[in-house]
Amino acid sequence: MRYALAYGADAVYAGLPRYSLRVRNNDFDLANLRTGIAEAHAQGRRFYLATNLMPHAAKLRTFIEDMAPIIALGPDALIMADPGLILLVRERWPDLPVHLSVQANTVNAAAVRFWQGQGLTRIILSRELSLDEIAAIREACPDIELEVFVHGALCIAYSGRCLLSGYFNHRDANQGSCTNACRWEYRLGASTPAQSDSIGADFPGEPMRDAGGRHPAADDVYLLEEAKRPGEYMPVFEDENGTYIMNSRDLQAVEHVGRLVAMGIDCLKIEGRTKSHYYAARTAQVYRAAIDDAVAGQPYRPVLRQDLEGLANRGYTEGFYRRHAPAETQNYADGVSRNQRRIFVGEVCGSDSGWIRIDVKNRFQIGDALELMSPAGNGEFRLEAMKTLDGDPLSVAPGAGWRVYIRTPHAAGDMGLLTRAL
């Protein structure tokens, strides 16, 4: 939260694990929500409380009692999806702003007007909309705030309604405990040896097609096996568009910020579940710059996309903004995030007599091309001098657990981060 705000975010969103879609890797208990809301407000920023699960009866019974002390902390709005919970909040706290979560899958102007009639102040539109569809909703609904996602992970489902995790592990995505089953490793096998031989012959080169462009075996049944569930086979069917139930690339729409600003979208949202503070800093910095450029009438700068390539990602896609073909949005190679251009290697934790003290996160060495990020701006340089905390010369910072001093021509400032070019 602190790095997101320092690097340019106007607001952050977080939720109590029991009532948000962030059960895992979520430190926002009541005490940290109190700290977070107070710090955001002290900086003139907003703190939105995510309460966007689809509750079963047990959580419904405890909801109002558990939420009362959090509402007393003064969050700027609740982000909600379930109509029942929205009703309870509107009855108990009628003046509290409520934003409709992307989980509600709002895809048309009539739905926006319906929720506006229920007293909601902002609609977070479904990720499955094109730029033209968003513009049409904005034109038809000029007097309510609209928000869209521009960066982060995408679900293999309609904006969060995935069943894979619940099916495999009884960990329901709509209860906040998704295991990201779409990211796991799978193997594809055929239901007969003849099919298997045919597939193996075609995979190394260009698959054979019939006169209509369709593979002759496309209508056969194939079996999917998850790596840690040997012997459990699931049938996979393919239509003329292919098979696309697995692993999406990550959303990246920085080049469309100008149009979204021009059409009057009120908020651009970054998804950062289980990501690092470096990820929060970099995405906030890049999209802050893109928004500022758009407001100033400046053209899109391709360097912004290059900066995002340095983040761990599964490959990027524009999602549905320009209606890409399925093959372009799916990542069939692996489900692991990769750092394409840069890797986060250190965090600035002080300075002494012109030397900057670095808490090392990943290996770097003398001669590396480094970048020093700070909320005030970034600077690139070649590392020429490094020493231990005791003052001994050092050629390599081996990795996490080390602290070193480096020299750089750029001022570090507060909350500085260090990256290495790959």
Short mmCIF file of C-alpha atoms in Angstrom, two decimals:
data_model
loop_
_atom_site.label_atom_id
_atom_site.label_comp_id
_atom_site.label_asym_id
_atom_site.label_seq_id
_atom_site.Cartn_x
_atom_site.Cartn_y
_atom_site.Cartn_z
CA MET A 1 0.00 0.00 0.00
CA ARG A 2 2.71 2.45 0.97
CA TYR A 3 4.70 1.89 -2.22
CA ALA A 4 1.58 2.14 -4.40
CA LEU A 5 0.71 5.50 -2.86
CA ALA A 6 4.30 6.78 -2.98
CA TYR A 7 4.59 5.97 -6.68
CA GLY A 8 1.40 7.69 -7.77
CA ALA A 9 -1.79 5.80 -6.92
CA ASP A 10 -4.75 7.99 -5.99
CA ALA A 11 -6.41 5.13 -4.11
CA VAL A 12 -5.83 1.58 -2.92
CA TYR A 13 -8.27 -1.24 -2.31
CA ALA A 14 -7.98 -4.01 0.26
CA GLY A 15 -10.29 -6.20 2.24
CA LEU A 16 -10.67 -8.19 5.43
CA PRO A 17 -9.84 -11.78 4.42
CA ARG A 18 -13.19 -13.22 5.55
CA TYR A 19 -15.28 -10.93 3.33
CA SER A 20 -13.06 -10.16 0.36
CA LEU A 21 -11.56 -12.19 -2.47
CA ARG A 22 -8.17 -11.99 -0.79
CA VAL A 23 -8.14 -14.78 1.78
CA ARG A 24 -4.57 -15.88 1.02
CA ASN A 25 -1.54 -13.60 1.45
CA ASN A 26 -3.63 -10.87 3.06
CA ASP A 27 -2.33 -8.99 6.10
CA PHE A 28 -5.26 -6.58 6.31
CA ASP A 29 -6.75 -7.59 9.63
CA LEU A 30 -8.61 -4.95 11.62
CA ALA A 31 -5.41 -3.40 13.00
CA ASN A 32 -3.78 -3.04 9.60
CA LEU A 33 -6.97 -1.72 8.04
CA ARG A 34 -6.98 0.96 10.72
CA THR A 35 -3.37 1.85 9.90
CA GLY A 36 -3.91 1.72 6.16
CA ILE A 37 -7.03 3.89 6.11
CA ALA A 38 -5.42 6.46 8.40
CA GLU A 39 -2.22 6.66 6.32
CA ALA A 40 -4.10 6.94 3.03
CA HIS A 41 -6.31 9.72 4.37
CA ALA A 42 -3.31 11.57 5.85
CA GLN A 43 -1.93 11.79 2.29
CA GLY A 44 -5.23 12.91 0.81
CA ARG A 45 -5.72 9.52 -0.89
CA ARG A 46 -8.64 7.10 -0.78
CA PHE A 47 -8.95 3.66 0.71
CA TYR A 48 -11.65 1.38 -0.71
CA LEU A 49 -12.73 -1.65 1.29
CA ALA A 50 -13.21 -4.77 -0.85
CA THR A 51 -16.22 -6.75 0.40
CA ASN A 52 -16.89 -8.50 -2.85
CA LEU A 53 -17.35 -12.17 -2.04
CA MET A 54 -20.52 -14.16 -2.75
CA PRO A 55 -21.27 -15.34 0.82
CA HIS A 56 -22.84 -18.56 1.95
CA ALA A 57 -25.13 -18.54 4.99
CA ALA A 58 -22.40 -18.77 7.65
CA LYS A 59 -20.71 -15.56 6.51
CA LEU A 60 -24.02 -13.80 5.99
CA ARG A 61 -24.94 -14.27 9.66
CA THR A 62 -21.76 -12.60 10.93
CA PHE A 63 -21.39 -9.92 8.28
CA ILE A 64 -22.93 -6.83 9.89
CA GLU A 65 -21.36 -7.47 13.29
CA ASP A 66 -17.90 -8.02 11.81
CA MET A 67 -18.11 -5.04 9.45
CA ALA A 68 -19.26 -2.47 12.03
CA PRO A 69 -15.80 -1.76 13.53
CA ILE A 70 -14.27 -1.50 10.05
CA ILE A 71 -16.93 0.90 8.79
CA ALA A 72 -16.18 3.00 11.88
CA LEU A 73 -12.63 3.49 10.54
CA GLY A 74 -14.01 5.53 7.63
CA PRO A 75 -13.22 3.70 4.36
CA ASP A 76 -14.12 5.84 1.36
CA ALA A 77 -16.35 3.18 -0.20
CA LEU A 78 -17.18 -0.50 -0.11
CA ILE A 79 -16.55 -2.61 -3.23
CA MET A 80 -19.37 -5.17 -3.31
CA ALA A 81 -20.87 -7.78 -5.64
CA ASP A 82 -23.57 -9.74 -3.79
CA PRO A 83 -27.04 -8.13 -3.94
CA GLY A 84 -27.90 -9.44 -0.47
CA LEU A 85 -24.85 -7.90 1.17
CA ILE A 86 -25.46 -4.66 -0.71
CA LEU A 87 -29.01 -4.61 0.68
CA LEU A 88 -27.75 -5.12 4.24
CA VAL A 89 -25.19 -2.33 3.88
CA ARG A 90 -27.69 0.09 2.35
CA GLU A 91 -30.08 -0.57 5.23
CA ARG A 92 -27.48 -0.23 8.00
CA TRP A 93 -25.22 2.47 6.50
CA PRO A 94 -27.32 4.30 3.90
CA ASP A 95 -24.80 7.14 3.44
CA LEU A 96 -21.78 4.90 2.84
CA PRO A 97 -20.72 4.90 -0.84
CA VAL A 98 -20.87 1.47 -2.48
CA HIS A 99 -19.00 0.55 -5.67
CA LEU A 100 -20.19 -2.45 -7.68
CA SER A 101 -17.40 -5.02 -8.03
CA VAL A 102 -16.28 -6.46 -11.35
CA GLN A 103 -17.54 -9.75 -9.86
CA ALA A 104 -21.08 -8.58 -10.67
CA ASN A 105 -20.22 -8.73 -14.40
CA THR A 106 -21.87 -5.49 -15.53
CA VAL A 107 -21.76 -5.42 -19.34
CA ASN A 108 -24.47 -2.97 -20.46
CA ALA A 109 -25.98 0.43 -19.75
CA ALA A 110 -29.29 -0.97 -18.47
CA ALA A 111 -27.47 -2.89 -15.74
CA VAL A 112 -25.55 0.26 -14.82
CA ARG A 113 -28.82 2.19 -14.49
CA PHE A 114 -30.32 -0.61 -12.37
CA TRP A 115 -27.49 -0.46 -9.86
CA GLN A 116 -27.55 3.32 -9.90
CA GLY A 117 -31.20 3.04 -8.89
CA GLN A 118 -30.11 0.97 -5.89
CA GLY A 119 -28.00 3.88 -4.68
CA LEU A 120 -24.56 2.73 -5.83
CA THR A 121 -22.12 5.49 -6.74
CA ARG A 122 -19.62 3.67 -8.98
CA ILE A 123 -19.75 0.68 -11.32
CA ILE A 124 -16.61 -1.36 -12.02
CA LEU A 125 -17.35 -2.67 -15.48
CA SER A 126 -16.74 -6.25 -16.53
CA ARG A 127 -13.36 -7.04 -18.07
CA GLU A 128 -15.08 -8.62 -21.06
CA LEU A 129 -16.02 -5.30 -22.69
CA SER A 130 -14.39 -3.66 -25.69
CA LEU A 131 -13.35 -0.02 -25.78
CA ASP A 132 -16.31 0.78 -28.03
CA GLU A 133 -18.72 -0.92 -25.62
CA ILE A 134 -17.27 0.99 -22.68
CA ALA A 135 -17.64 4.25 -24.61
CA ALA A 136 -21.29 3.44 -25.37
CA ILE A 137 -22.01 2.77 -21.68
CA ARG A 138 -20.27 6.01 -20.71
CA GLU A 139 -22.40 7.97 -23.19
CA ALA A 140 -25.63 6.32 -22.02
CA CYS A 141 -24.80 6.75 -18.32
CA PRO A 142 -23.10 10.13 -17.92
CA ASP A 143 -24.00 10.75 -14.27
CA ILE A 144 -22.40 7.79 -12.46
CA GLU A 145 -18.75 6.93 -11.90
CA LEU A 146 -17.29 4.15 -14.06
CA GLU A 147 -14.13 2.16 -13.37
CA VAL A 148 -12.25 -0.38 -15.51
CA PHE A 149 -9.30 -2.73 -15.03
CA VAL A 150 -6.18 -1.88 -17.04
CA HIS A 151 -3.54 -4.23 -15.64
CA GLY A 152 -3.13 -7.56 -13.89
CA ALA A 153 -4.13 -11.20 -13.96
CA LEU A 154 -7.14 -12.37 -15.95
CA CYS A 155 -9.46 -15.22 -15.01
CA ILE A 156 -10.35 -18.08 -17.31
CA ALA A 157 -13.97 -17.28 -16.53
CA TYR A 158 -16.31 -14.36 -16.70
CA SER A 159 -14.50 -11.84 -14.44
CA GLY A 160 -13.85 -14.05 -11.46
CA ARG A 161 -16.58 -16.68 -11.75
CA CYS A 162 -14.18 -19.58 -12.26
CA LEU A 163 -15.10 -23.08 -11.08
CA LEU A 164 -11.73 -24.85 -11.50
CA SER A 165 -10.46 -24.19 -7.96
CA GLY A 166 -13.74 -25.22 -6.37
CA TYR A 167 -13.91 -28.35 -8.51
CA PHE A 168 -10.38 -29.53 -7.78
CA ASN A 169 -9.82 -28.46 -4.17
CA HIS A 170 -13.17 -27.25 -2.82
CA ARG A 171 -11.53 -23.81 -2.60
CA ASP A 172 -14.14 -21.44 -4.00
CA ALA A 173 -12.87 -18.47 -6.02
CA ASN A 174 -15.97 -16.50 -5.06
CA GLN A 175 -15.12 -17.02 -1.38
CA GLY A 176 -11.65 -15.56 -1.89
CA SER A 177 -9.69 -18.81 -1.71
CA CYS A 178 -8.87 -19.44 -5.39
CA THR A 179 -5.90 -21.78 -5.91
CA ASN A 180 -5.29 -20.52 -9.47
CA ALA A 181 -5.90 -23.97 -10.94
CA CYS A 182 -5.79 -22.42 -14.41
CA ARG A 183 -2.06 -21.83 -13.89
CA TRP A 184 -1.16 -25.45 -13.12
CA GLU A 185 0.72 -27.76 -15.43
CA TYR A 186 -1.46 -30.06 -17.55
CA ARG A 187 -0.75 -32.81 -20.05
CA LEU A 188 -2.98 -33.61 -22.99
CA GLY A 189 -3.59 -37.19 -24.02
CA ALA A 190 -5.90 -38.85 -26.51
CA SER A 191 -8.64 -41.33 -25.68
CA THR A 192 -7.26 -43.92 -28.16
CA PRO A 193 -3.71 -44.92 -29.19
CA ALA A 194 -4.49 -44.06 -32.80
CA GLN A 195 -5.42 -40.52 -31.84
CA SER A 196 -2.30 -40.23 -29.72
CA ASP A 197 -0.09 -41.27 -32.64
CA SER A 198 -1.84 -38.77 -34.90
CA ILE A 199 -1.39 -35.93 -32.45
CA GLY A 200 2.25 -36.73 -31.90
CA ALA A 201 2.91 -36.67 -35.63
CA ASP A 202 1.24 -33.30 -36.08
CA PHE A 203 2.56 -31.43 -33.04
CA PRO A 204 6.20 -31.03 -34.22
CA GLY A 205 5.15 -29.22 -37.38
CA GLU A 206 2.10 -27.56 -38.88
CA PRO A 207 -1.06 -29.56 -38.05
CA MET A 208 -2.87 -31.11 -41.00
CA ARG A 209 -6.15 -29.40 -41.89
CA ASP A 210 -9.12 -30.39 -43.97
CA ALA A 211 -10.47 -28.31 -46.85
CA GLY A 212 -12.38 -26.11 -44.39
CA GLY A 213 -9.25 -25.36 -42.38
CA ARG A 214 -10.23 -27.67 -39.51
CA HIS A 215 -8.02 -30.44 -38.11
CA PRO A 216 -9.49 -33.89 -38.96
CA ALA A 217 -9.24 -34.97 -35.31
CA ALA A 218 -10.77 -31.78 -33.86
CA ASP A 219 -14.10 -33.46 -33.11
CA ASP A 220 -12.53 -36.35 -31.20
CA VAL A 221 -12.40 -36.48 -27.41
CA TYR A 222 -9.09 -35.74 -25.70
CA LEU A 223 -8.19 -36.20 -22.08
CA LEU A 224 -6.54 -33.61 -19.83
CA GLU A 225 -4.39 -34.69 -16.88
CA GLU A 226 -3.16 -32.29 -14.20
CA ALA A 227 0.47 -32.99 -13.25
CA LYS A 228 -0.22 -33.73 -9.57
CA ARG A 229 -3.30 -35.86 -10.27
CA PRO A 230 -1.98 -38.78 -12.32
CA GLY A 231 -4.68 -41.08 -13.56
CA GLU A 232 -7.46 -38.49 -13.25
CA TYR A 233 -8.54 -37.67 -16.80
CA MET A 234 -10.84 -34.87 -17.90
CA PRO A 235 -12.36 -34.72 -21.39
CA VAL A 236 -11.45 -31.68 -23.50
CA PHE A 237 -13.54 -30.59 -26.45
CA GLU A 238 -12.47 -28.25 -29.24
CA ASP A 239 -14.69 -26.18 -31.51
CA GLU A 240 -13.75 -24.04 -34.47
CA ASN A 241 -12.25 -21.42 -32.12
CA GLY A 242 -9.96 -23.87 -30.33
CA THR A 243 -9.72 -24.97 -26.69
CA TYR A 244 -9.04 -22.16 -24.24
CA ILE A 245 -9.84 -23.15 -20.65
CA MET A 246 -6.36 -22.83 -19.19
CA ASN A 247 -3.92 -20.00 -18.76
CA SER A 248 -4.55 -16.42 -19.78
CA ARG A 249 -1.86 -13.87 -20.40
CA ASP A 250 -1.89 -10.84 -18.08
CA LEU A 251 -3.90 -7.75 -18.93
CA GLN A 252 -1.83 -4.73 -19.97
CA ALA A 253 -3.69 -1.74 -21.45
CA VAL A 254 -1.36 1.19 -20.90
CA GLU A 255 -1.60 2.18 -24.58
CA HIS A 256 -5.37 2.61 -24.19
CA VAL A 257 -5.22 4.97 -21.20
CA GLY A 258 -5.54 8.00 -23.49
CA ARG A 259 -8.82 6.82 -24.96
CA LEU A 260 -10.22 5.77 -21.58
CA VAL A 261 -9.39 9.21 -20.18
CA ALA A 262 -10.91 10.92 -23.21
CA MET A 263 -14.19 9.01 -22.90
CA GLY A 264 -14.48 10.04 -19.26
CA ILE A 265 -13.73 6.89 -17.28
CA ASP A 266 -13.35 7.90 -13.64
CA CYS A 267 -10.89 5.29 -12.37
CA LEU A 268 -8.32 2.89 -13.85
CA LYS A 269 -7.69 -0.18 -11.72
CA ILE A 270 -4.62 -2.39 -11.29
CA GLU A 271 -4.94 -5.97 -10.03
CA GLY A 272 -2.00 -6.95 -7.86
CA ARG A 273 -2.90 -10.10 -5.94
CA THR A 274 0.15 -11.71 -4.25
CA LYS A 275 2.48 -9.30 -6.04
CA SER A 276 5.50 -7.55 -4.53
CA HIS A 277 5.90 -3.95 -3.42
CA TYR A 278 8.12 -3.52 -6.50
CA TYR A 279 5.17 -4.55 -8.70
CA ALA A 280 2.91 -2.08 -6.89
CA ALA A 281 5.46 0.71 -7.31
CA ARG A 282 6.20 0.09 -10.98
CA THR A 283 2.59 -0.28 -12.12
CA ALA A 284 1.46 2.75 -10.14
CA GLN A 285 4.32 4.83 -11.57
CA VAL A 286 3.69 3.78 -15.18
CA TYR A 287 -0.08 4.25 -15.16
CA ARG A 288 0.27 7.53 -13.25
CA ALA A 289 2.53 8.78 -16.05
CA ALA A 290 0.12 7.53 -18.72
CA ILE A 291 -2.83 9.30 -17.09
CA ASP A 292 -0.86 12.53 -16.64
CA ASP A 293 0.23 12.41 -20.29
CA ALA A 294 -3.36 11.86 -21.45
CA VAL A 295 -4.73 14.70 -19.33
CA ALA A 296 -2.01 16.99 -20.69
CA GLY A 297 -2.88 16.03 -24.27
CA GLN A 298 0.45 14.27 -24.83
CA PRO A 299 0.71 11.19 -27.10
CA TYR A 300 1.24 7.71 -25.74
CA ARG A 301 4.89 6.89 -25.06
CA PRO A 302 5.92 3.30 -25.94
CA VAL A 303 8.59 3.41 -23.22
CA LEU A 304 5.78 2.97 -20.69
CA ARG A 305 5.02 -0.48 -22.05
CA GLN A 306 8.73 -1.29 -21.97
CA ASP A 307 8.83 -0.40 -18.28
CA LEU A 308 5.99 -2.85 -17.63
CA GLU A 309 7.90 -5.60 -19.43
CA GLY A 310 10.32 -5.57 -16.52
CA LEU A 311 7.65 -6.93 -14.19
CA ALA A 312 6.96 -10.58 -13.57
CA ASN A 313 4.22 -11.48 -16.04
CA ARG A 314 2.77 -14.37 -18.02
CA GLY A 315 2.99 -12.48 -21.26
CA TYR A 316 0.70 -9.53 -21.93
CA THR A 317 -2.60 -9.12 -23.71
CA GLU A 318 -5.02 -6.24 -24.21
CA GLY A 319 -7.76 -8.59 -23.10
CA PHE A 320 -11.06 -7.79 -24.80
CA TYR A 321 -10.36 -4.12 -25.45
CA ARG A 322 -9.67 -4.76 -29.13
CA ARG A 323 -11.17 -8.24 -29.49
CA HIS A 324 -7.98 -10.22 -29.97
CA ALA A 325 -8.13 -13.73 -31.36
CA PRO A 326 -8.11 -16.45 -28.66
CA ALA A 327 -4.67 -17.74 -29.66
CA GLU A 328 -3.21 -14.33 -28.98
CA THR A 329 -4.62 -14.08 -25.47
CA GLN A 330 -3.76 -17.54 -24.21
CA ASN A 331 -0.42 -18.60 -22.77
CA TYR A 332 0.05 -22.29 -23.52
CA ALA A 333 3.74 -22.47 -22.59
CA ASP A 334 3.67 -22.25 -18.79
CA GLY A 335 1.82 -20.75 -15.84
CA VAL A 336 4.84 -19.17 -14.16
CA SER A 337 5.45 -15.44 -14.15
CA ARG A 338 8.60 -14.34 -15.96
CA ASN A 339 10.66 -11.15 -15.78
CA GLN A 340 11.04 -10.13 -19.41
CA ARG A 341 13.43 -7.18 -19.28
CA ARG A 342 14.34 -6.36 -15.69
CA ILE A 343 14.49 -8.03 -12.32
CA PHE A 344 14.00 -6.43 -8.90
CA VAL A 345 17.33 -6.72 -7.06
CA GLY A 346 17.25 -4.41 -4.07
CA GLU A 347 15.54 -1.94 -1.82
CA VAL A 348 17.08 1.34 -0.65
CA CYS A 349 17.26 1.32 3.13
CA GLY A 350 19.48 4.31 3.89
CA SER A 351 22.57 6.27 2.87
CA ASP A 352 25.92 7.27 4.34
CA SER A 353 28.49 9.74 3.02
CA GLY A 354 27.43 9.44 -0.61
CA TRP A 355 26.92 5.66 -0.48
CA ILE A 356 23.43 4.15 -0.73
CA ARG A 357 22.64 1.17 1.47
CA ILE A 358 20.79 -1.63 -0.34
CA ASP A 359 18.81 -4.51 1.13
CA VAL A 360 19.60 -7.11 -1.54
CA LYS A 361 16.72 -9.16 -3.01
CA ASN A 362 18.42 -10.78 -6.03
CA ARG A 363 21.97 -11.10 -7.31
CA PHE A 364 23.79 -8.20 -8.98
CA GLN A 365 27.44 -7.31 -9.51
CA ILE A 366 29.93 -4.69 -10.60
CA GLY A 367 29.39 -3.82 -14.27
CA ASP A 368 25.64 -4.51 -14.26
CA ALA A 369 23.25 -2.06 -15.89
CA LEU A 370 21.03 -0.97 -13.01
CA GLU A 371 18.05 1.35 -12.60
CA LEU A 372 17.28 3.28 -9.44
CA MET A 373 13.55 3.87 -9.10
CA SER A 374 12.10 6.50 -6.79
CA PRO A 375 8.78 8.32 -6.48
CA ALA A 376 10.54 11.41 -7.89
CA GLY A 377 11.76 9.59 -11.02
CA ASN A 378 14.06 6.86 -12.30
CA GLY A 379 17.66 6.83 -13.41
CA GLU A 380 19.81 4.22 -15.16
CA PHE A 381 23.52 3.71 -14.51
CA ARG A 382 26.35 1.18 -14.71
CA LEU A 383 27.42 -0.12 -11.28
CA GLU A 384 31.08 0.76 -10.72
CA ALA A 385 31.53 0.69 -6.96
CA MET A 386 30.15 -1.55 -4.18
CA LYS A 387 31.25 -2.45 -0.66
CA THR A 388 30.15 -4.37 2.39
CA LEU A 389 28.66 -2.66 5.43
CA ASP A 390 32.12 -2.96 7.01
CA GLY A 391 33.65 -1.03 4.12
CA ASP A 392 35.38 -3.89 2.29
CA PRO A 393 35.30 -3.79 -1.55
CA LEU A 394 32.72 -6.16 -3.04
CA SER A 395 32.26 -7.34 -6.61
CA VAL A 396 29.06 -9.41 -6.25
CA ALA A 397 25.96 -9.03 -4.07
CA PRO A 398 24.94 -12.72 -3.99
CA GLY A 399 21.26 -12.38 -3.16
CA ALA A 400 18.64 -12.04 -0.46
CA GLY A 401 19.94 -11.67 3.08
CA TRP A 402 22.81 -9.35 2.13
CA ARG A 403 23.09 -5.63 2.72
CA VAL A 404 25.62 -3.63 0.74
CA TYR A 405 26.61 -0.08 -0.14
CA ILE A 406 26.65 1.10 -3.77
CA ARG A 407 27.50 4.34 -5.52
CA THR A 408 25.09 5.85 -8.02
CA PRO A 409 24.90 9.23 -9.76
CA HIS A 410 21.19 9.44 -8.91
CA ALA A 411 19.62 10.61 -5.68
CA ALA A 412 17.94 7.73 -3.84
CA GLY A 413 15.25 9.51 -1.85
CA ASP A 414 12.68 7.62 0.18
CA MET A 415 11.26 4.27 -0.90
CA GLY A 416 13.83 3.73 -3.63
CA LEU A 417 14.02 0.39 -5.49
CA LEU A 418 16.85 -1.11 -7.53
CA THR A 419 16.42 -3.19 -10.71
CA ARG A 420 18.88 -4.96 -13.03
CA ALA A 421 18.58 -5.16 -16.79
CA LEU A 422 18.47 -8.74 -18.11
#
